[in-house]
Amino acid sequence: MTSTLQKLNCTQCGAGLDVLGGGRVLTHVCSYCGAELDAQDDYKVVAQFRDMPRPRTPFDLGMNGTLWGVDFTVIGTIAWQEYHAGRTWSWVDHQVYSPTHGYAWLSVEDGHVTFTRKTRDIPRPALVSARQIETSETRPSVRLGGERFLYYASGRAKPTFIEGEFNFRPSLDDTADYVTLLGETQMLDILASGSEVEYELTHLPDQTDLLTSFGVDAARMPKPGRRHPLDVRERPPIQLFLRNLAIGAAAVSIALAFLVSLRGETVAVSGKVPVSVEVELPFTVTSAEALTEITIWSNANNSWAWFEAELVDDAEAPVAAFERGVEYYSGSDWSEGSQKARTRLRLEEGNYTLSLAMSEADVDWTGGVEASQMEASVRTGVANPWWLVAAGVLFGAIGAGFLAQSKLSQSGRWAGSDWDDD
Amino acid sequence: MFTCTPCGTTSVLRDEAWELAGTGGVMQDAPSLVRIGEQVEVEGLTLMPVGHARFGYGRGWWDEFWCLDGEGEGHWLSADEGDYALERPLAPGDWPSGFRPSLGATVTIRGETFRVTEAETAVCLAVRGEFPEELEIDEAHLYFDLAGPGGQIATFEKWEGGEAWTFGVWLDPWDLRAA
């Protein structure tokens, strides 16, 4: 906690400076002349920073706001730049101070404001080395407080602007090596500076609440670029409910379709007969509500056979006539076609006779055997399950859409990562 | 030792008799997560702060709270600008031998290695409430904070009247809750 000193004059240029931080502030960098003053030794000048371009940030020294119920004051500003492979990244860190919760950071990058604070917990493993990042097949990971963090990015940054109070001694000559790992709701930074390693946790506060609380002028806030990796878009419960409902409905529809396909009663079977004879198969339909299924089987193997069928009623009047082919081909690890062909008809109640004869057959595949036998069977009371199958496919597509959206949302969080799977 | 709230004087228990020891000093109001008489929950303990001492280090100060848990055991809860630590007095039998107080020095406590990370000379500015030891206003205390594995902390304290070791853990202020 600081004593009652609230203002001082810069010992270099005489400008009036506000004292906003607590007793653990080590350095005060004059906003006017860039002199670095030793806050623990009568504000003696210990360094002089020059040619510092002021960064674009909506936060000024002395701004107050509340984060998760705790009051913080902006006491310092450091702008950082990182160069790599011809690209430049820049961001601004503001040191903030709370008499009860100590020192933390508000960072402005790519139009987002994050809150970062030091943690004394040490992750396992404690370090992610550059060599590990270079050679690892999968993203390196660490565990901290029961949460798993996956590698997100790493680099080396240098300050370009320093102003205000800090609980350490920043310098324009400093470099900071960082490794950032992403968890479910927070990021973990492993910071190496000299022989010291520090760990920081970053959260993404509600942006509107934060900016309102600190009284930030919206016009000064840079427009957000890509989505922030901590922007976990929690889907409303109704969406999760609908996803589960769709997947459940798809499963039920397919299961019902299977059960429905088993319905029906076999009422006539010709038995296997040579294909040279014509099959005459009488049968009776007792209900016009359901379908009648006629199945033609033949032992065509790596060959095909063509059958002509005619259906007549009690008065020998033609009711239906159709042709069906049976073709079946197979190899050591494949097969195609079927030795069965099915036809479904809607018939009125009454007696019928099915006439079936093979009209043509041929072998057109190596090792094929021409059809020599055939069989006809009739099943009545059959239901058509295709509408249930269609419903299952439709519901499945809806469920898959929700899952794809979730996957897309997850991959969006990692869009800014510098990890390359190759 | 206790401080009389109405008159601000301190008394010390010596030979089963209370002796007047001086004043409790001036305790400036400051925001705090810990206050005398208000229970806090931390590290699975419910603690009642009964004594509040403030130590100045020139530009600023930190607070030490003497707290009693549900078993009547005493703990020191220190609060220094967001850095909180909960420590218990280390029994003299556990005190490390051959400790030479200096920054960076290492020492073994209960089988773990601790390193001195901070050294501070602080002056007792004010006291309120009850304490297990005598604290004199304006008395200088030399503090050495030592960091151990897994967020452990040990503190060596030396003053004109003696020395003491405490041992405990760093706390996250966001985990400190009013009971």
Coordinates of C-alpha atoms in Angstrom, one line a residue:
Chain A
M1 CA 0.0 0.0 0.0
T2 CA 1.3 3.5 -0.8
S3 CA 1.7 6.4 1.6
T4 CA -0.1 9.6 1.0
L5 CA 2.0 10.9 -1.9
Q6 CA -0.3 11.7 -4.8
K7 CA 1.6 14.1 -7.0
L8 CA 5.2 14.8 -7.7
N9 CA 7.3 16.9 -10.1
C10 CA 9.5 15.1 -12.5
T11 CA 13.1 15.4 -11.2
Q12 CA 14.3 15.8 -14.8
C13 CA 11.8 18.2 -16.4
G14 CA 9.7 19.4 -13.5
A15 CA 6.4 18.4 -15.1
G16 CA 3.6 17.5 -12.6
L17 CA 3.0 13.7 -12.4
D18 CA 0.2 11.8 -10.7
V19 CA 1.2 9.0 -8.3
L20 CA -1.4 6.3 -8.9
G21 CA 0.3 3.1 -8.0
G22 CA 1.1 1.5 -4.6
G23 CA 4.2 1.1 -2.5
R24 CA 5.6 -1.7 -4.7
V25 CA 6.0 0.7 -7.7
L26 CA 9.7 0.7 -8.6
T27 CA 9.7 3.0 -11.6
H28 CA 7.9 6.1 -12.8
V29 CA 8.5 7.1 -16.4
C30 CA 7.7 10.8 -17.0
S31 CA 4.9 11.2 -19.6
Y32 CA 6.5 14.5 -20.8
C33 CA 10.3 13.9 -21.1
G34 CA 10.6 10.1 -21.0
A35 CA 12.9 10.2 -17.9
E36 CA 12.8 6.9 -15.9
L37 CA 12.6 7.8 -12.2
D38 CA 13.5 5.5 -9.3
A39 CA 10.3 5.5 -7.2
Q40 CA 12.2 3.8 -4.3
D41 CA 15.0 6.3 -4.2
D42 CA 13.6 9.9 -4.2
Y43 CA 12.7 9.7 -7.9
K44 CA 16.2 10.0 -9.0
V45 CA 16.7 9.8 -12.8
V46 CA 18.0 6.3 -13.7
A47 CA 17.5 6.4 -17.5
Q48 CA 16.2 8.6 -20.3
F49 CA 13.9 7.2 -23.0
R50 CA 13.7 9.2 -26.3
D51 CA 11.9 8.9 -29.7
M52 CA 9.0 6.9 -28.4
P53 CA 6.1 7.0 -30.8
R54 CA 2.9 7.1 -28.8
P55 CA 0.8 4.0 -29.5
R56 CA -2.9 4.0 -30.3
T57 CA -4.8 3.0 -27.2
P58 CA -8.2 4.1 -25.7
F59 CA -6.7 4.0 -22.2
D60 CA -5.0 6.9 -20.4
L61 CA -3.1 7.0 -17.1
G62 CA -5.5 7.5 -14.2
M63 CA -8.5 5.9 -15.7
N64 CA -10.5 3.8 -13.2
G65 CA -12.8 0.9 -13.8
T66 CA -14.1 -2.3 -12.3
L67 CA -13.2 -5.8 -13.3
W68 CA -15.1 -8.7 -11.7
G69 CA -16.1 -6.4 -8.8
V70 CA -12.5 -5.2 -8.2
D71 CA -11.5 -1.5 -8.8
F72 CA -8.4 -1.0 -10.9
T73 CA -6.5 2.2 -11.9
V74 CA -4.4 2.5 -15.1
I75 CA -0.9 3.4 -13.9
G76 CA 1.4 2.5 -16.8
T77 CA 1.6 2.0 -20.5
I78 CA 4.1 -0.1 -22.5
A79 CA 3.7 -0.6 -26.3
W80 CA 5.3 -3.7 -27.8
Q81 CA 6.3 -4.7 -31.2
E82 CA 7.3 -8.1 -32.6
Y83 CA 8.9 -8.7 -36.0
H84 CA 9.0 -12.1 -37.6
A85 CA 9.3 -13.3 -41.2
G86 CA 8.6 -9.8 -42.6
R87 CA 5.5 -9.3 -40.5
T88 CA 4.9 -7.0 -37.6
W89 CA 2.7 -7.4 -34.6
S90 CA 2.0 -4.7 -32.1
W91 CA 0.0 -4.4 -28.9
V92 CA -0.2 -2.1 -25.9
D93 CA -0.1 -3.3 -22.2
H94 CA -1.4 -1.1 -19.5
Q95 CA -0.3 -1.8 -15.9
V96 CA -3.3 -1.5 -13.6
Y97 CA -3.3 -1.4 -9.9
S98 CA -5.8 -2.3 -7.1
P99 CA -5.0 -1.7 -3.5
T100 CA -6.6 -5.1 -2.6
H101 CA -5.7 -7.2 -5.7
G102 CA -2.3 -5.7 -6.6
Y103 CA -0.9 -5.3 -10.1
A104 CA -2.2 -6.7 -13.4
W105 CA -2.4 -5.8 -17.1
L106 CA -5.0 -4.6 -19.5
S107 CA -3.8 -5.3 -23.0
V108 CA -5.1 -3.8 -26.2
E109 CA -4.5 -5.9 -29.3
D110 CA -6.3 -6.3 -32.6
G111 CA -9.3 -4.4 -31.2
H112 CA -9.7 -6.6 -28.1
V113 CA -8.9 -5.8 -24.4
T114 CA -7.7 -8.6 -22.2
F115 CA -7.0 -8.8 -18.5
T116 CA -3.7 -10.5 -17.4
R117 CA -2.4 -11.3 -14.0
K118 CA 0.6 -13.2 -12.6
T119 CA 0.1 -16.6 -11.1
R120 CA 2.4 -18.3 -8.6
D121 CA 1.2 -21.7 -9.6
I122 CA 3.7 -23.5 -11.8
P123 CA 2.4 -25.5 -14.8
R124 CA 3.5 -29.0 -15.6
P125 CA 5.8 -29.1 -17.4
A126 CA 7.1 -25.8 -16.3
L127 CA 8.6 -24.8 -19.7
V128 CA 7.9 -25.2 -23.4
S129 CA 11.2 -24.9 -25.2
A130 CA 11.7 -23.5 -28.7
R131 CA 13.2 -26.9 -29.7
Q132 CA 10.0 -28.6 -28.5
I133 CA 7.9 -26.3 -30.5
E134 CA 10.1 -26.8 -33.6
T135 CA 10.3 -30.6 -33.4
S136 CA 7.0 -31.7 -31.8
E137 CA 4.5 -33.6 -34.0
T138 CA 1.5 -32.2 -32.0
R139 CA 0.9 -29.0 -30.2
P140 CA 2.9 -29.0 -26.9
S141 CA 0.7 -28.8 -23.9
V142 CA 0.9 -28.1 -20.2
R143 CA -1.5 -28.6 -17.2
L144 CA -2.3 -25.9 -14.6
G145 CA -4.9 -26.0 -12.0
G146 CA -6.6 -29.0 -13.6
E147 CA -6.9 -27.3 -17.0
R148 CA -5.0 -28.3 -20.1
F149 CA -3.4 -25.6 -22.2
L150 CA -2.3 -26.2 -25.8
Y151 CA 0.4 -24.3 -27.6
Y152 CA -0.9 -21.2 -29.4
A153 CA 2.0 -18.9 -30.3
S154 CA 5.5 -17.8 -29.3
G155 CA 7.8 -15.0 -30.1
R156 CA 10.1 -12.2 -28.9
A157 CA 8.9 -8.7 -28.4
K158 CA 10.5 -5.3 -27.7
P159 CA 9.0 -2.2 -26.0
T160 CA 8.6 0.8 -28.2
F161 CA 7.0 3.2 -25.7
I162 CA 7.0 3.4 -21.9
E163 CA 5.0 5.8 -19.7
G164 CA 3.8 5.9 -16.1
E165 CA 4.4 3.6 -13.1
F166 CA 5.5 0.0 -12.9
N167 CA 6.2 -2.6 -10.3
F168 CA 9.4 -3.5 -12.2
R169 CA 12.0 -1.6 -14.2
P170 CA 11.1 -1.7 -17.9
S171 CA 13.6 -0.6 -20.5
L172 CA 13.5 0.1 -24.2
D173 CA 16.5 -2.3 -24.4
D174 CA 14.4 -5.2 -22.9
T175 CA 13.2 -8.2 -24.9
A176 CA 10.5 -10.5 -23.7
D177 CA 10.4 -14.1 -24.9
Y178 CA 6.9 -15.5 -24.5
V179 CA 5.1 -18.8 -25.1
T180 CA 1.3 -18.6 -25.2
L181 CA -0.9 -21.6 -24.6
L182 CA -4.7 -21.6 -24.9
G183 CA -7.0 -23.3 -22.4
E184 CA -10.8 -23.5 -22.4
T185 CA -11.5 -20.0 -20.9
Q186 CA -8.0 -18.5 -20.3
M187 CA -4.6 -18.2 -21.8
L188 CA -1.3 -19.1 -20.1
D189 CA 1.8 -17.1 -20.9
I190 CA 5.2 -18.4 -20.0
L191 CA 7.5 -15.4 -20.0
A192 CA 11.2 -15.7 -19.9
S193 CA 13.4 -12.7 -19.2
G194 CA 17.0 -13.3 -18.3
S195 CA 17.1 -16.1 -15.7
E196 CA 13.6 -15.4 -14.5
V197 CA 10.5 -17.2 -15.7
E198 CA 7.0 -15.9 -14.9
Y199 CA 3.6 -17.3 -15.5
E200 CA 0.5 -15.1 -16.4
L201 CA -3.1 -16.0 -17.0
T202 CA -5.2 -13.9 -19.4
H203 CA -8.9 -13.6 -19.5
L204 CA -11.2 -11.8 -22.0
P205 CA -13.6 -9.7 -20.0
D206 CA -17.0 -8.6 -21.4
Q207 CA -15.8 -5.9 -23.7
T208 CA -18.9 -3.6 -23.4
D209 CA -18.8 -3.8 -19.6
L210 CA -15.1 -3.1 -19.4
L211 CA -15.1 -0.2 -21.8
T212 CA -18.1 1.3 -20.1
S213 CA -16.6 0.8 -16.6
F214 CA -13.4 2.6 -17.6
G215 CA -15.2 5.3 -19.5
V216 CA -13.4 4.6 -22.7
D217 CA -14.3 6.7 -25.7
A218 CA -15.6 4.2 -28.3
A219 CA -14.1 6.3 -31.1
R220 CA -10.6 5.7 -29.7
M221 CA -11.1 1.9 -29.6
P222 CA -9.5 0.2 -32.6
K223 CA -11.9 -2.0 -34.6
P224 CA -11.7 -5.7 -33.7
G225 CA -9.9 -7.8 -36.3
R226 CA -10.2 -11.5 -36.2
R227 CA -12.1 -13.2 -33.4
H228 CA -10.1 -13.4 -30.1
P229 CA -9.1 -17.0 -29.2
L230 CA -10.7 -16.5 -25.8
D231 CA -14.0 -15.5 -27.4
V232 CA -15.7 -18.8 -26.5
R233 CA -19.1 -18.5 -28.1
E234 CA -21.2 -20.5 -25.8
R235 CA -24.2 -21.7 -27.7
P236 CA -27.6 -21.1 -26.0
P237 CA -29.0 -24.2 -24.3
I238 CA -31.9 -24.3 -26.8
Q239 CA -29.3 -24.9 -29.6
L240 CA -27.7 -27.7 -27.7
F241 CA -31.1 -29.1 -27.0
L242 CA -32.1 -29.0 -30.7
R243 CA -28.8 -30.6 -31.7
N244 CA -29.4 -33.5 -29.3
L245 CA -33.0 -33.7 -30.4
A246 CA -32.1 -34.0 -34.1
I247 CA -29.5 -36.6 -33.5
G248 CA -31.9 -38.6 -31.2
A249 CA -34.7 -38.3 -33.8
A250 CA -32.3 -39.5 -36.6
A251 CA -31.4 -42.6 -34.5
V252 CA -35.0 -43.4 -33.6
S253 CA -36.1 -42.9 -37.3
I254 CA -33.5 -45.3 -38.6
A255 CA -34.2 -47.9 -35.8
L256 CA -38.0 -47.7 -36.6
A257 CA -37.3 -48.0 -40.4
F258 CA -35.4 -51.2 -39.6
L259 CA -38.2 -52.6 -37.5
V260 CA -40.8 -51.7 -40.1
S261 CA -38.8 -53.4 -42.8
L262 CA -39.1 -56.7 -40.9
R263 CA -42.9 -56.5 -41.0
G264 CA -44.9 -58.8 -43.4
E265 CA -45.6 -62.5 -43.8
T266 CA -44.3 -64.9 -46.5
V267 CA -47.4 -66.4 -48.1
A268 CA -45.9 -68.3 -51.1
V269 CA -42.5 -69.8 -52.0
S270 CA -41.9 -71.6 -55.3
G271 CA -38.8 -73.3 -54.1
K272 CA -35.7 -73.5 -56.2
V273 CA -36.4 -74.7 -59.7
P274 CA -34.4 -74.9 -62.9
V275 CA -34.5 -71.7 -64.9
S276 CA -35.7 -73.6 -67.9
V277 CA -39.2 -74.1 -66.3
E278 CA -41.8 -71.4 -65.8
V279 CA -42.9 -70.8 -62.3
E280 CA -46.6 -70.6 -61.5
L281 CA -47.1 -69.4 -57.9
P282 CA -50.7 -68.7 -56.5
F283 CA -51.1 -66.6 -53.4
T284 CA -53.8 -64.7 -51.5
V285 CA -53.9 -61.0 -50.4
T286 CA -56.0 -60.5 -47.3
S287 CA -55.5 -56.7 -46.8
A288 CA -55.2 -54.0 -49.3
E289 CA -53.8 -51.6 -46.7
A290 CA -50.2 -52.9 -46.9
L291 CA -47.9 -53.7 -49.8
T292 CA -47.1 -57.1 -51.5
E293 CA -43.5 -57.9 -52.1
I294 CA -42.4 -60.3 -54.8
T295 CA -38.8 -61.5 -54.6
I296 CA -37.0 -63.2 -57.4
W297 CA -33.8 -65.2 -56.6
S298 CA -31.4 -66.8 -59.0
N299 CA -27.9 -68.3 -58.5
A300 CA -26.3 -66.0 -61.2
N301 CA -22.6 -65.6 -60.2
N302 CA -20.4 -63.1 -62.0
S303 CA -23.2 -63.1 -64.5
W304 CA -26.7 -61.7 -65.1
A305 CA -30.2 -63.1 -65.8
W306 CA -33.3 -61.4 -66.9
F307 CA -36.8 -62.4 -65.8
E308 CA -40.3 -61.6 -67.0
A309 CA -43.2 -61.8 -64.6
E310 CA -47.0 -61.5 -65.0
L311 CA -49.6 -61.3 -62.3
V312 CA -53.2 -62.4 -63.0
D313 CA -56.3 -62.4 -60.7
D314 CA -58.9 -65.0 -60.0
A315 CA -60.5 -64.3 -63.4
E316 CA -57.1 -64.7 -65.1
A317 CA -57.2 -61.0 -66.0
P318 CA -53.7 -59.4 -66.1
V319 CA -53.1 -57.2 -63.0
A320 CA -49.4 -56.4 -63.5
A321 CA -46.5 -57.3 -65.7
F322 CA -42.9 -56.4 -65.0
E323 CA -39.3 -57.4 -65.8
R324 CA -36.5 -57.7 -63.4
G325 CA -32.8 -58.4 -63.7
V326 CA -30.5 -60.2 -61.3
E327 CA -26.8 -59.6 -61.5
Y328 CA -24.1 -60.4 -59.1
Y329 CA -20.4 -60.0 -59.3
S330 CA -17.7 -60.6 -56.7
G331 CA -13.9 -60.9 -56.2
S332 CA -11.7 -61.8 -53.3
D333 CA -12.5 -58.6 -51.4
W334 CA -15.4 -57.0 -53.2
S335 CA -19.0 -57.8 -54.4
E336 CA -21.5 -55.9 -56.4
G337 CA -25.2 -56.4 -57.2
S338 CA -27.4 -59.0 -55.7
Q339 CA -28.8 -62.4 -56.4
K340 CA -32.2 -61.1 -55.4
A341 CA -34.6 -58.6 -57.1
R342 CA -37.6 -57.2 -55.3
T343 CA -40.8 -55.6 -56.5
R344 CA -43.5 -54.0 -54.3
L345 CA -47.1 -53.7 -55.5
R346 CA -50.3 -52.5 -53.9
L347 CA -52.9 -55.2 -54.6
E348 CA -56.5 -55.4 -53.7
E349 CA -57.8 -58.3 -51.5
G350 CA -58.1 -61.5 -53.5
N351 CA -56.4 -64.5 -55.1
Y352 CA -53.5 -64.0 -57.6
T353 CA -51.1 -66.1 -59.6
L354 CA -47.6 -65.1 -60.4
S355 CA -46.0 -66.4 -63.6
L356 CA -42.2 -66.1 -63.8
A357 CA -39.8 -67.1 -66.5
M358 CA -36.2 -66.3 -67.3
S359 CA -36.0 -64.6 -70.7
E360 CA -32.2 -64.1 -71.1
A361 CA -28.9 -64.7 -69.3
D362 CA -25.3 -64.3 -69.9
V363 CA -21.8 -64.6 -68.4
D364 CA -19.8 -61.4 -68.8
W365 CA -17.1 -61.7 -66.1
T366 CA -14.1 -64.0 -65.8
G367 CA -15.0 -67.2 -63.9
G368 CA -18.7 -66.4 -64.2
V369 CA -21.5 -69.1 -63.9
E370 CA -24.7 -68.7 -65.8
A371 CA -27.9 -68.8 -63.7
S372 CA -29.3 -72.3 -63.5
Q373 CA -31.8 -72.0 -60.7
M374 CA -34.4 -69.5 -59.6
E375 CA -37.0 -69.1 -56.9
A376 CA -40.0 -66.8 -56.4
S377 CA -41.5 -65.8 -53.1
V378 CA -44.4 -63.5 -52.1
R379 CA -44.7 -61.6 -48.9
T380 CA -47.8 -59.7 -47.9
G381 CA -48.5 -57.1 -45.2
V382 CA -45.3 -55.3 -46.1
A383 CA -44.8 -51.6 -45.1
N384 CA -42.6 -49.1 -46.9
P385 CA -40.0 -47.7 -44.4
W386 CA -38.4 -45.2 -46.8
W387 CA -40.2 -42.2 -45.4
L388 CA -38.6 -43.1 -42.0
V389 CA -35.2 -43.5 -43.7
A390 CA -35.7 -40.1 -45.3
A391 CA -36.7 -38.6 -41.9
G392 CA -33.6 -40.2 -40.4
V393 CA -31.4 -38.7 -43.0
L394 CA -33.0 -35.3 -42.6
F395 CA -32.7 -35.3 -38.8
G396 CA -29.1 -36.6 -39.2
A397 CA -28.2 -33.8 -41.5
I398 CA -29.6 -31.2 -39.0
G399 CA -27.6 -32.8 -36.2
A400 CA -24.5 -32.9 -38.4
G401 CA -25.0 -29.2 -39.2
F402 CA -25.0 -28.3 -35.5
L403 CA -21.9 -30.4 -35.0
A404 CA -20.1 -28.8 -37.9
Q405 CA -21.0 -25.4 -36.6
S406 CA -19.4 -26.3 -33.3
K407 CA -16.3 -27.6 -35.0
L408 CA -16.1 -24.5 -37.1
S409 CA -16.4 -22.3 -34.0
Q410 CA -13.6 -24.2 -32.3
S411 CA -11.3 -23.9 -35.3
G412 CA -12.0 -20.2 -35.4
R413 CA -10.5 -19.8 -32.0
W414 CA -7.2 -21.2 -33.3
A415 CA -7.1 -19.1 -36.5
G416 CA -4.4 -16.8 -35.1
S417 CA -2.1 -19.5 -33.9
D418 CA 1.4 -19.8 -35.4
W419 CA 1.4 -23.6 -35.1
D420 CA 1.9 -25.4 -38.3
D421 CA 0.8 -29.1 -38.4
D422 CA 3.5 -29.7 -41.1
Chain B
M1 CA -0.5 -8.6 23.7
F2 CA -3.6 -6.6 22.9
T3 CA -4.6 -3.1 22.0
C4 CA -7.4 -1.2 23.7
T5 CA -9.6 0.1 21.0
P6 CA -11.1 3.1 22.9
C7 CA -7.9 4.5 24.2
G8 CA -5.4 3.1 21.7
T9 CA -2.9 1.8 24.4
T10 CA -1.3 -1.6 24.2
S11 CA -0.8 -4.1 27.1
V12 CA 1.4 -7.1 27.3
L13 CA 0.9 -10.2 29.5
R14 CA 4.0 -10.8 31.6
D15 CA 4.1 -13.2 34.5
E16 CA 0.3 -13.5 34.4
A17 CA -0.2 -9.7 34.8
W18 CA -1.1 -7.2 32.1
E19 CA 1.5 -4.4 31.8
L20 CA 1.0 -1.2 29.8
A21 CA 3.3 -1.3 26.8
G22 CA 2.6 2.0 25.0
T23 CA 0.3 3.1 22.2
G24 CA -1.0 1.2 19.1
G25 CA 0.2 3.9 16.6
V26 CA -1.9 5.4 13.8
M27 CA -3.6 3.0 11.5
Q28 CA -4.7 4.8 8.3
D29 CA -7.8 3.6 6.7
A30 CA -7.1 1.6 3.5
P31 CA -9.1 -0.8 1.3
S32 CA -8.6 -4.3 2.4
L33 CA -10.0 -7.8 1.8
V34 CA -9.2 -8.6 5.5
R35 CA -10.6 -6.8 8.6
I36 CA -10.5 -7.6 12.3
G37 CA -13.6 -9.4 13.4
E38 CA -14.7 -10.4 9.9
Q39 CA -14.1 -14.1 9.1
V40 CA -12.4 -15.1 5.8
E41 CA -12.3 -18.4 4.1
V42 CA -9.0 -19.5 2.6
E43 CA -7.2 -22.7 1.9
G44 CA -10.2 -24.6 3.3
L45 CA -9.9 -22.8 6.7
T46 CA -12.3 -20.3 8.2
L47 CA -10.2 -17.7 9.9
M48 CA -11.1 -15.0 12.3
P49 CA -8.6 -12.0 12.2
V50 CA -8.1 -10.9 15.8
G51 CA -5.0 -8.7 15.4
H52 CA -3.8 -6.3 12.8
A53 CA -0.2 -5.0 12.5
R54 CA 1.1 -2.6 9.9
F55 CA 4.7 -2.5 8.8
G56 CA 6.1 0.4 6.8
Y57 CA 9.0 0.1 4.3
G58 CA 9.5 3.7 3.4
R59 CA 7.4 4.4 0.4
G60 CA 4.6 2.0 1.5
W61 CA 3.4 -0.6 4.0
W62 CA 2.0 -4.0 4.3
D63 CA -0.4 -5.6 6.8
E64 CA -0.1 -8.7 8.9
F65 CA -3.3 -10.2 10.5
W66 CA -3.1 -12.6 13.4
C67 CA -6.0 -15.0 12.8
L68 CA -7.5 -17.9 14.7
D69 CA -9.0 -20.9 13.0
G70 CA -11.9 -23.1 14.3
E71 CA -9.4 -25.1 16.4
G72 CA -8.0 -22.0 18.1
E73 CA -4.7 -22.3 16.2
G74 CA -3.0 -19.1 15.1
H75 CA -2.0 -18.1 11.5
W76 CA -0.4 -15.0 10.1
L77 CA -2.2 -13.7 7.0
S78 CA -0.2 -11.1 5.3
A79 CA -1.5 -8.6 2.7
D80 CA 0.8 -6.6 0.5
E81 CA -0.8 -4.9 -2.5
G82 CA -2.5 -8.1 -3.8
D83 CA 0.2 -10.5 -2.6
Y84 CA -1.3 -12.6 0.1
A85 CA 0.3 -15.3 2.2
L86 CA -0.9 -17.6 4.9
E87 CA 1.8 -18.7 7.3
R88 CA 2.1 -20.6 10.6
P89 CA 4.9 -20.2 13.1
L90 CA 7.5 -22.8 12.5
A91 CA 8.4 -24.9 15.6
P92 CA 12.0 -24.1 16.7
G93 CA 12.8 -27.7 16.1
D94 CA 12.1 -27.2 12.3
W95 CA 14.1 -24.0 12.0
P96 CA 16.8 -24.5 9.4
S97 CA 20.4 -24.5 10.7
G98 CA 23.2 -22.4 9.3
F99 CA 20.9 -19.9 7.5
R100 CA 22.9 -16.8 6.5
P101 CA 20.3 -14.1 5.6
S102 CA 21.0 -12.6 2.2
L103 CA 19.2 -12.3 -1.2
G104 CA 19.5 -15.5 -3.2
A105 CA 20.6 -17.7 -0.2
T106 CA 19.1 -21.2 -0.1
V107 CA 18.0 -23.2 2.9
T108 CA 16.3 -26.5 3.5
I109 CA 13.0 -26.5 5.4
R110 CA 11.1 -29.7 6.0
G111 CA 13.1 -31.4 3.2
E112 CA 12.3 -28.7 0.6
T113 CA 14.7 -26.1 -0.8
F114 CA 13.8 -22.4 -0.3
R115 CA 15.5 -19.4 -1.8
V116 CA 15.5 -15.9 -0.4
T117 CA 13.6 -13.7 -2.9
E118 CA 13.1 -10.5 -0.9
A119 CA 14.7 -8.8 2.0
E120 CA 13.1 -5.8 3.7
T121 CA 13.6 -3.7 6.7
A122 CA 10.2 -2.6 8.0
V123 CA 9.1 -0.6 11.0
C124 CA 6.0 -1.4 13.0
L125 CA 3.7 1.5 12.3
A126 CA 0.5 0.5 14.1
V127 CA -1.2 -2.4 15.9
R128 CA -4.8 -3.2 16.7
G129 CA -6.3 -6.2 18.5
E130 CA -4.5 -9.3 19.9
F131 CA -1.2 -10.9 19.1
P132 CA 0.8 -13.9 20.2
E133 CA 3.9 -11.8 20.7
E134 CA 4.9 -8.3 21.7
L135 CA 5.1 -5.7 18.8
E136 CA 6.5 -2.3 19.6
I137 CA 5.7 0.8 17.5
D138 CA 8.7 2.1 15.6
E139 CA 10.6 -1.1 16.2
A140 CA 12.5 -2.2 13.2
H141 CA 12.0 -5.8 11.8
L142 CA 14.3 -7.4 9.3
Y143 CA 12.2 -9.6 6.9
F144 CA 13.5 -12.3 4.5
D145 CA 10.9 -13.9 2.2
L146 CA 11.9 -17.3 0.9
A147 CA 10.1 -19.0 -2.1
G148 CA 9.7 -22.8 -2.1
P149 CA 8.2 -25.3 -4.6
G150 CA 4.5 -25.3 -5.3
G151 CA 3.8 -21.8 -4.2
Q152 CA 5.2 -22.3 -0.7
I153 CA 6.7 -19.4 1.3
A154 CA 8.8 -19.2 4.4
T155 CA 9.7 -16.0 6.2
F156 CA 12.6 -15.3 8.6
E157 CA 12.0 -12.3 10.8
K158 CA 14.6 -10.7 13.0
W159 CA 14.2 -7.8 15.5
E160 CA 16.0 -6.5 18.5
G161 CA 14.2 -8.8 20.9
G162 CA 14.6 -12.0 18.9
E163 CA 13.9 -13.9 15.7
A164 CA 11.2 -16.2 14.3
W165 CA 10.4 -18.4 11.3
T166 CA 7.0 -18.8 9.7
F167 CA 6.0 -21.2 6.9
G168 CA 3.1 -21.4 4.6
V169 CA 1.7 -20.7 1.1
W170 CA 1.0 -17.8 -1.2
L171 CA -2.7 -17.1 -1.8
D172 CA -4.5 -15.8 -4.8
P173 CA -6.5 -12.7 -3.7
W174 CA -9.3 -13.8 -6.1
D175 CA -9.7 -16.9 -3.9
L176 CA -10.1 -15.0 -0.6
R177 CA -13.7 -15.0 0.5
A178 CA -15.6 -13.5 3.3
A179 CA -17.0 -16.4 5.4

